[in-house]
mmCIF file of C-alpha atoms in Angstrom:
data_model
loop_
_atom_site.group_PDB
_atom_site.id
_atom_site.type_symbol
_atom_site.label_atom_id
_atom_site.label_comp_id
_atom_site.label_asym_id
_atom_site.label_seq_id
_atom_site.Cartn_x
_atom_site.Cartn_y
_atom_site.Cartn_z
ATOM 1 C CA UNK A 1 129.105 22.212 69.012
ATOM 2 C CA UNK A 2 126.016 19.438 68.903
ATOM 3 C CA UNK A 3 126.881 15.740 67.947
ATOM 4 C CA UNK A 4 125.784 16.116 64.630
ATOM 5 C CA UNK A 5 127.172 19.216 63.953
ATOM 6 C CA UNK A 6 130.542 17.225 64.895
ATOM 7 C CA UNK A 7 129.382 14.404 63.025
ATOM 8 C CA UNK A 8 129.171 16.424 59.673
ATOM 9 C CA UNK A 9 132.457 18.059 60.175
ATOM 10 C CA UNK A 10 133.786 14.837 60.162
ATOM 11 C CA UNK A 11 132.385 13.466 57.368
ATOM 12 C CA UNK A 12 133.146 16.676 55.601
ATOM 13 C CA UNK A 13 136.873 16.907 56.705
ATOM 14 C CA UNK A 14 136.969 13.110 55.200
ATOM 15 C CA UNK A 15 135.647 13.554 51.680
ATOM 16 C CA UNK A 16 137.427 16.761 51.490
ATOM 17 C CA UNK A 17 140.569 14.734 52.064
ATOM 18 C CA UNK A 18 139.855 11.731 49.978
ATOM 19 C CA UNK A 19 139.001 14.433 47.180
ATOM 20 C CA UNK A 20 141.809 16.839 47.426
ATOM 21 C CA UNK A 21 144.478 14.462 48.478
ATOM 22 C CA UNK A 22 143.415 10.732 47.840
ATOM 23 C CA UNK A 23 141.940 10.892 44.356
ATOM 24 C CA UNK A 24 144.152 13.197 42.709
ATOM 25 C CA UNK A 25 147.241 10.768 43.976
ATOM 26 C CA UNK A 26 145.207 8.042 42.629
ATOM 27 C CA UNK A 27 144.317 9.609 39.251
ATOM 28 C CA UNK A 28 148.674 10.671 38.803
ATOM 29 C CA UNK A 29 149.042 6.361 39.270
ATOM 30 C CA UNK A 30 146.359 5.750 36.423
ATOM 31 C CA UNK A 31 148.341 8.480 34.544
ATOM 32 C CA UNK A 32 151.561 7.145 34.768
ATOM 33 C CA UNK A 33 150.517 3.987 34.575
ATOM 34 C CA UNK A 34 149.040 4.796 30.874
ATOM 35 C CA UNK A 35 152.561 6.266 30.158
ATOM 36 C CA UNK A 36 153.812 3.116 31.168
ATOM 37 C CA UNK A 37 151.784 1.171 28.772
ATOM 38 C CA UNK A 38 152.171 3.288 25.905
ATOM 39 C CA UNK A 39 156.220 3.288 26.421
ATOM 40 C CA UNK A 40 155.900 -0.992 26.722
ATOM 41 C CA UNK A 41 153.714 -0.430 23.345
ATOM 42 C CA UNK A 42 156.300 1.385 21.728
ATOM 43 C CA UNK A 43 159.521 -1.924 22.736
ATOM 44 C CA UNK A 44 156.641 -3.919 21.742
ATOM 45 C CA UNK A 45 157.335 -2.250 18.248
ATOM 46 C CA UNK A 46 160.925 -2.011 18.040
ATOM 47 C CA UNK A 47 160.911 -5.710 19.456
ATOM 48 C CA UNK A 48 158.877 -7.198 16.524
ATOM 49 C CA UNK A 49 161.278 -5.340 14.249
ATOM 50 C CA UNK A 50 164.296 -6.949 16.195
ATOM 51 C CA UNK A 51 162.620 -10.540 15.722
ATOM 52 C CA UNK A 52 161.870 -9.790 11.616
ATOM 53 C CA UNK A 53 165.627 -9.045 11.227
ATOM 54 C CA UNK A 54 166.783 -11.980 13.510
ATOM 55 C CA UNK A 55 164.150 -14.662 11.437
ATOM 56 C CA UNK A 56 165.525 -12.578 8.275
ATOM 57 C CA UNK A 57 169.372 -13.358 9.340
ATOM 58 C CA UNK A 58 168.604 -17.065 10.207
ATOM 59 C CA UNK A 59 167.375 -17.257 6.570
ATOM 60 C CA UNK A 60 170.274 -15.648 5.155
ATOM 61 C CA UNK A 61 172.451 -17.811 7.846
ATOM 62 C CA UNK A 62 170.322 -21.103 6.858
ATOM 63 C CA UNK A 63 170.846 -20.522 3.044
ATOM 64 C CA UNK A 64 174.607 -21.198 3.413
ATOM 65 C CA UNK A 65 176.279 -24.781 4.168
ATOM 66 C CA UNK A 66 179.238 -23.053 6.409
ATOM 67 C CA UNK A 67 176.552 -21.568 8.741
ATOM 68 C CA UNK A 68 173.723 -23.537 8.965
ATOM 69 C CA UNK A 69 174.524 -24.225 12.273
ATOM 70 C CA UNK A 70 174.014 -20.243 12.485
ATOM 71 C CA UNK A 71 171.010 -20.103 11.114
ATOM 72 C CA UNK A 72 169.299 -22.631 13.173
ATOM 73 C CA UNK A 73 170.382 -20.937 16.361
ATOM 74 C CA UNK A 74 169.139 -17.891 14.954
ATOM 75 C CA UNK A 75 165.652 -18.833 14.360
ATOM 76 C CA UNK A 76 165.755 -21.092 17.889
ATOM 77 C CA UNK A 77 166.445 -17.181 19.042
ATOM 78 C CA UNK A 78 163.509 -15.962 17.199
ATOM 79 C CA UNK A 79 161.016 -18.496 18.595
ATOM 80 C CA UNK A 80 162.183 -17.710 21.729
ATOM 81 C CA UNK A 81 161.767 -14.018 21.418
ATOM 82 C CA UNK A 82 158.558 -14.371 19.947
ATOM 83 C CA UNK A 83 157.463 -16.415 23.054
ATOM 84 C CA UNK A 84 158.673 -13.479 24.979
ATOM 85 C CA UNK A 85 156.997 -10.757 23.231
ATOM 86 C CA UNK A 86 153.473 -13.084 23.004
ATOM 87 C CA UNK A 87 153.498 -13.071 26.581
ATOM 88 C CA UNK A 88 154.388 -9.437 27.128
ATOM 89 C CA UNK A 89 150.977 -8.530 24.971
ATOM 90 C CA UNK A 90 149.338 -10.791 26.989
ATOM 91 C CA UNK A 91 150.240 -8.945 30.360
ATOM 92 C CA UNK A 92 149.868 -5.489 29.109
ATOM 93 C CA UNK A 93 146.410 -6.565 27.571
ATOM 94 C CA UNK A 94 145.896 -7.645 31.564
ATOM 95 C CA UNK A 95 147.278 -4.104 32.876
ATOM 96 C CA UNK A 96 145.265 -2.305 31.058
ATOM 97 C CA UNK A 97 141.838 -4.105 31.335
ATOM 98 C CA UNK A 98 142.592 -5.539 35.125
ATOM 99 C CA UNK A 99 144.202 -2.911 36.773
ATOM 100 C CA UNK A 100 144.470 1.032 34.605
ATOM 101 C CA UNK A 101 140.728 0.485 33.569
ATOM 102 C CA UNK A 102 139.090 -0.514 36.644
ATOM 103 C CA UNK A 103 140.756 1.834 38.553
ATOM 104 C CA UNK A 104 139.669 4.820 36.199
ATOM 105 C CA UNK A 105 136.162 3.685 36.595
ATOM 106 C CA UNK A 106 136.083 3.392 40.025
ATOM 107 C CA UNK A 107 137.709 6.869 40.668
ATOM 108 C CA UNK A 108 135.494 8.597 38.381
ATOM 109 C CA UNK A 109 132.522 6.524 40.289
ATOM 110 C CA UNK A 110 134.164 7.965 43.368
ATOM 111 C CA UNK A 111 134.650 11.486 42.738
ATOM 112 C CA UNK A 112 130.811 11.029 41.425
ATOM 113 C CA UNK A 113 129.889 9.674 44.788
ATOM 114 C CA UNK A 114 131.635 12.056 47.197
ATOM 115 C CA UNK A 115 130.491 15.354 45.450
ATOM 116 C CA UNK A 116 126.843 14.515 45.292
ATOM 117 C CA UNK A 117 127.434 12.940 48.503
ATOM 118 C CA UNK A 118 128.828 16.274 49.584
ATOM 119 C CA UNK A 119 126.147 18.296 47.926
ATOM 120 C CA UNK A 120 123.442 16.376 50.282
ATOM 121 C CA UNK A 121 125.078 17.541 53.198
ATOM 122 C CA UNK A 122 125.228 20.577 52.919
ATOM 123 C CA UNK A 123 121.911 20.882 51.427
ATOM 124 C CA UNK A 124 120.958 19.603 54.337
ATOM 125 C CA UNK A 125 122.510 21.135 57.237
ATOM 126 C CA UNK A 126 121.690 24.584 55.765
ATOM 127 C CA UNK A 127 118.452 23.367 55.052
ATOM 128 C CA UNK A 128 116.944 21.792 58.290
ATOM 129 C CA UNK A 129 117.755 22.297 61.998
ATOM 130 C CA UNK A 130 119.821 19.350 62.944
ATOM 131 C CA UNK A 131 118.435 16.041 62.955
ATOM 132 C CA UNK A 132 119.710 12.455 64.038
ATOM 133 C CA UNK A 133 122.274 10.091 62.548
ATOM 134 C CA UNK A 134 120.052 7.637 61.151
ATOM 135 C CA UNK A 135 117.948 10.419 59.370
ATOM 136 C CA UNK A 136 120.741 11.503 57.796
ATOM 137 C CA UNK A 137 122.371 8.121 56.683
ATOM 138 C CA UNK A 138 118.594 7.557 55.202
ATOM 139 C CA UNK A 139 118.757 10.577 53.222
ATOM 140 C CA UNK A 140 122.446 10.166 52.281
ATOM 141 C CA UNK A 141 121.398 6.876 50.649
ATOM 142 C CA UNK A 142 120.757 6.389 46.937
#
């Protein structure tokens, strides 16, 4: 077997892995991790329903001269809980642009990549007799 001959079976045996073992890993995180965000969407709901019946209670509670007391520790829970669930949108907001969206792109980029990438090799090796390295990496470039 010639240099380059071992050089493309190389380079073959490496996309092939990155696309039958790497990128389909990578795509099941981006999956779950979208599962992930919709299930912290869905105690995002519940939790703003949990803070409209604990600001509704400190009303009732604050209404009252026996627990008034009540109340305001009721609505000091609410703030609190609303400071919680502000910052909770604000990280998810994060996860999704930062981390699930950027990592879509760039697998979809990849996949582009190593299949066209793919496609020139072999186009070429059935094509031509063999030819060097660098006349390859020139042709392999965009």
């Amino acid at each position: 077997m010639s240099r380059t001959e071992e050089v493309n079976k190389m380079t073959e045996n490496v996309y092939k892995g990155i696309l039958d073992q790497f990128n389909p890993s990578l795509k099941n995180f981006v999956t779950m991790g979208k599962h992930y965000e919709k299930a912290l969407t869905g105690v995002t709901v519940a939790a703003k329903g949990y803070f409209d019946a604990l600001v509704k209670l400190g009303e009732l509670a604050s209404d009252s001269q026996g627990s008034k007391e009540l109340g305001d520790t009721l609505f000091q829970m609410a703030e609190v809980h609303r400071q919680i669930q502000v910052q909770l949108e604000d990280v998810l907001k994060l996860f999704h642009s930062e981390l699930l969206a950027q990592l879509e792109q760039k697998l979809e980029l990849d996949i582009k990549y190593l299949t066209v990438s793919q496609h020139l090799i072999d186009s070429a090796m059935a094509a031509r007799p063999p030819f060097t390295l660098n006349q390859f990496w020139k042709q392999l470039s965009f």
